[in-house]
Amino acid sequence: MMNFSTMRSLVKGILEQAMDPPDEATNTRWSIQGFGMLRVHLPGDYRLNVWDSRFRVPDVSLIHDHPWHFDSTVVSGRLVNRRFWCYAATANVKGEMMEWAKLKPGPGGGLLGNIDERGGVAKLCAQPPEVFSQGQMYHQRRDEVHRSDPEDGCVTF
């Protein structure tokens, strides 16, 4: 992993070029994600995210998991992450009942499977929030249900 100073310089350069036309050679294109972030995929399987709640899909839930494990660094701003223990709806634990669904994220995404395979109900028990600031890294496992709640303008890499 590169040091924070190098990463910050790299990110600054990328953001300065964000308004340029897409680079056909590297397929560097920005997209808007439903959670309220601008994202660009970079060589080496890196992603740069610029978060802004004005870009959120109306009534979107920020609670989700991922199809992959990842490490992320907060380049600027602050991100609050809250993980949840997930139980069967019938479990004898205190928690909030939530409906869940399987979906394909990103442009062209949507619900997967037929109506009977799409999801169900689960009981979620919130863990204490984790707060990450500029220069801090965090790890998220693919199967961890969590809520990412970055402040507007937060940049993650």
XYZ file of C-alpha atoms in Angstrom:
157
model
C 0.000 0.000 0.000
C 1.293 3.460 -0.844
C 1.923 6.031 1.868
C -0.747 8.626 2.624
C 1.147 11.596 1.164
C 1.608 9.817 -2.176
C -2.026 8.709 -2.176
C -3.254 12.253 -1.444
C -1.173 13.662 -4.331
C -2.492 10.989 -6.679
C -6.085 11.658 -5.652
C -5.638 15.426 -6.035
C -4.424 14.937 -9.605
C -7.320 12.623 -10.435
C -9.886 15.055 -9.047
C -8.346 17.954 -10.989
C -8.850 15.941 -14.193
C -12.378 14.810 -13.285
C -14.011 17.215 -15.695
C -11.926 16.059 -18.675
C -13.542 13.729 -21.232
C -13.242 9.977 -20.464
C -9.870 8.441 -21.312
C -10.595 5.742 -23.910
C -7.174 4.072 -23.407
C -7.663 3.429 -19.678
C -11.480 3.373 -19.656
C -11.400 5.880 -16.797
C -15.013 6.976 -16.443
C -16.834 8.524 -13.522
C -20.211 7.134 -12.476
C -22.793 8.170 -9.904
C -23.663 5.452 -7.394
C -27.041 5.273 -5.634
C -25.576 5.784 -2.141
C -24.518 9.295 -3.114
C -21.023 9.036 -4.486
C -19.097 9.717 -7.621
C -16.835 6.784 -8.421
C -13.983 6.191 -10.821
C -12.233 2.852 -11.316
C -8.460 3.149 -11.546
C -5.744 0.756 -12.743
C -4.770 -1.874 -10.187
C -8.392 -2.494 -9.133
C -8.560 0.741 -7.145
C -11.663 2.874 -6.754
C -11.857 6.534 -5.875
C -15.133 7.695 -4.301
C -16.282 11.281 -3.718
C -19.313 11.263 -1.430
C -22.209 13.728 -1.571
C -25.693 13.000 -0.203
C -27.310 15.127 -2.945
C -26.576 12.256 -5.367
C -28.409 9.606 -3.293
C -31.353 7.834 -4.812
C -34.463 9.006 -2.909
C -35.303 6.754 0.071
C -32.232 4.543 -0.506
C -31.097 2.488 2.473
C -27.405 2.892 3.241
C -27.319 -0.555 4.901
C -25.583 -3.078 2.640
C -22.845 -5.666 2.207
C -20.362 -6.248 -0.629
C -19.436 -9.016 -3.064
C -15.748 -8.567 -2.106
C -13.488 -7.808 0.903
C -11.766 -4.428 0.747
C -9.491 -1.959 2.492
C -10.245 1.727 2.110
C -8.477 4.914 3.153
C -10.212 8.198 3.950
C -8.288 10.728 1.872
C -10.256 13.716 3.159
C -13.285 14.297 5.313
C -14.869 11.826 7.699
C -16.765 8.555 7.362
C -18.900 6.898 10.015
C -19.272 3.148 9.558
C -21.703 1.045 11.575
C -21.614 -2.735 11.358
C -24.625 -4.909 12.193
C -25.031 -8.414 13.538
C -27.593 -10.109 11.330
C -30.038 -12.649 12.791
C -33.033 -14.601 11.535
C -36.256 -12.647 11.925
C -37.411 -15.146 14.575
C -34.273 -14.818 16.742
C -34.854 -13.890 20.387
C -32.589 -10.796 20.324
C -33.260 -7.083 20.370
C -32.858 -5.578 16.930
C -34.570 -3.808 14.092
C -36.532 -5.851 11.563
C -35.357 -5.097 8.048
C -36.356 -6.369 4.627
C -33.429 -7.336 2.434
C -32.983 -8.085 -1.235
C -30.244 -9.331 -3.548
C -29.323 -6.863 -6.234
C -26.696 -6.037 -8.803
C -25.105 -2.695 -7.870
C -24.048 0.072 -10.242
C -25.338 1.328 -13.567
C -27.849 -1.067 -15.096
C -28.236 -2.858 -11.769
C -31.400 -3.938 -10.031
C -33.051 -6.786 -8.196
C -31.742 -10.289 -8.917
C -33.717 -13.510 -9.071
C -37.445 -14.023 -9.159
C -39.781 -12.623 -6.528
C -39.334 -15.654 -4.223
C -35.504 -15.579 -4.376
C -34.899 -11.854 -3.969
C -34.695 -11.557 -0.221
C -36.558 -11.767 3.035
C -36.651 -10.312 6.525
C -33.815 -10.227 9.040
C -33.199 -8.725 12.457
C -30.248 -6.317 12.582
C -28.436 -5.387 15.792
C -26.296 -2.266 15.432
C -22.739 -2.275 16.748
C -21.056 0.918 18.019
C -20.196 3.379 15.232
C -16.628 3.546 13.944
C -15.401 6.995 12.881
C -12.616 7.314 10.305
C -10.891 10.597 9.474
C -8.327 11.750 6.953
C -5.459 9.284 6.630
C -7.197 6.426 8.431
C -7.772 3.043 6.811
C -10.516 0.546 7.500
C -11.246 -3.021 6.410
C -14.648 -4.404 5.442
C -15.369 -8.099 4.906
C -17.733 -8.962 2.089
C -20.306 -10.580 4.343
C -20.447 -7.805 6.948
C -23.717 -5.905 6.843
C -22.920 -2.265 7.498
C -23.983 1.332 6.945
C -21.500 3.759 5.414
C -22.384 7.343 6.290
C -19.681 9.718 5.047
C -19.971 13.468 5.384
C -20.510 15.356 2.157
C -17.192 15.897 0.386
C -15.533 12.863 1.961
C -13.082 11.169 -0.423
C -12.180 7.492 -0.043
C -9.645 5.397 -1.970
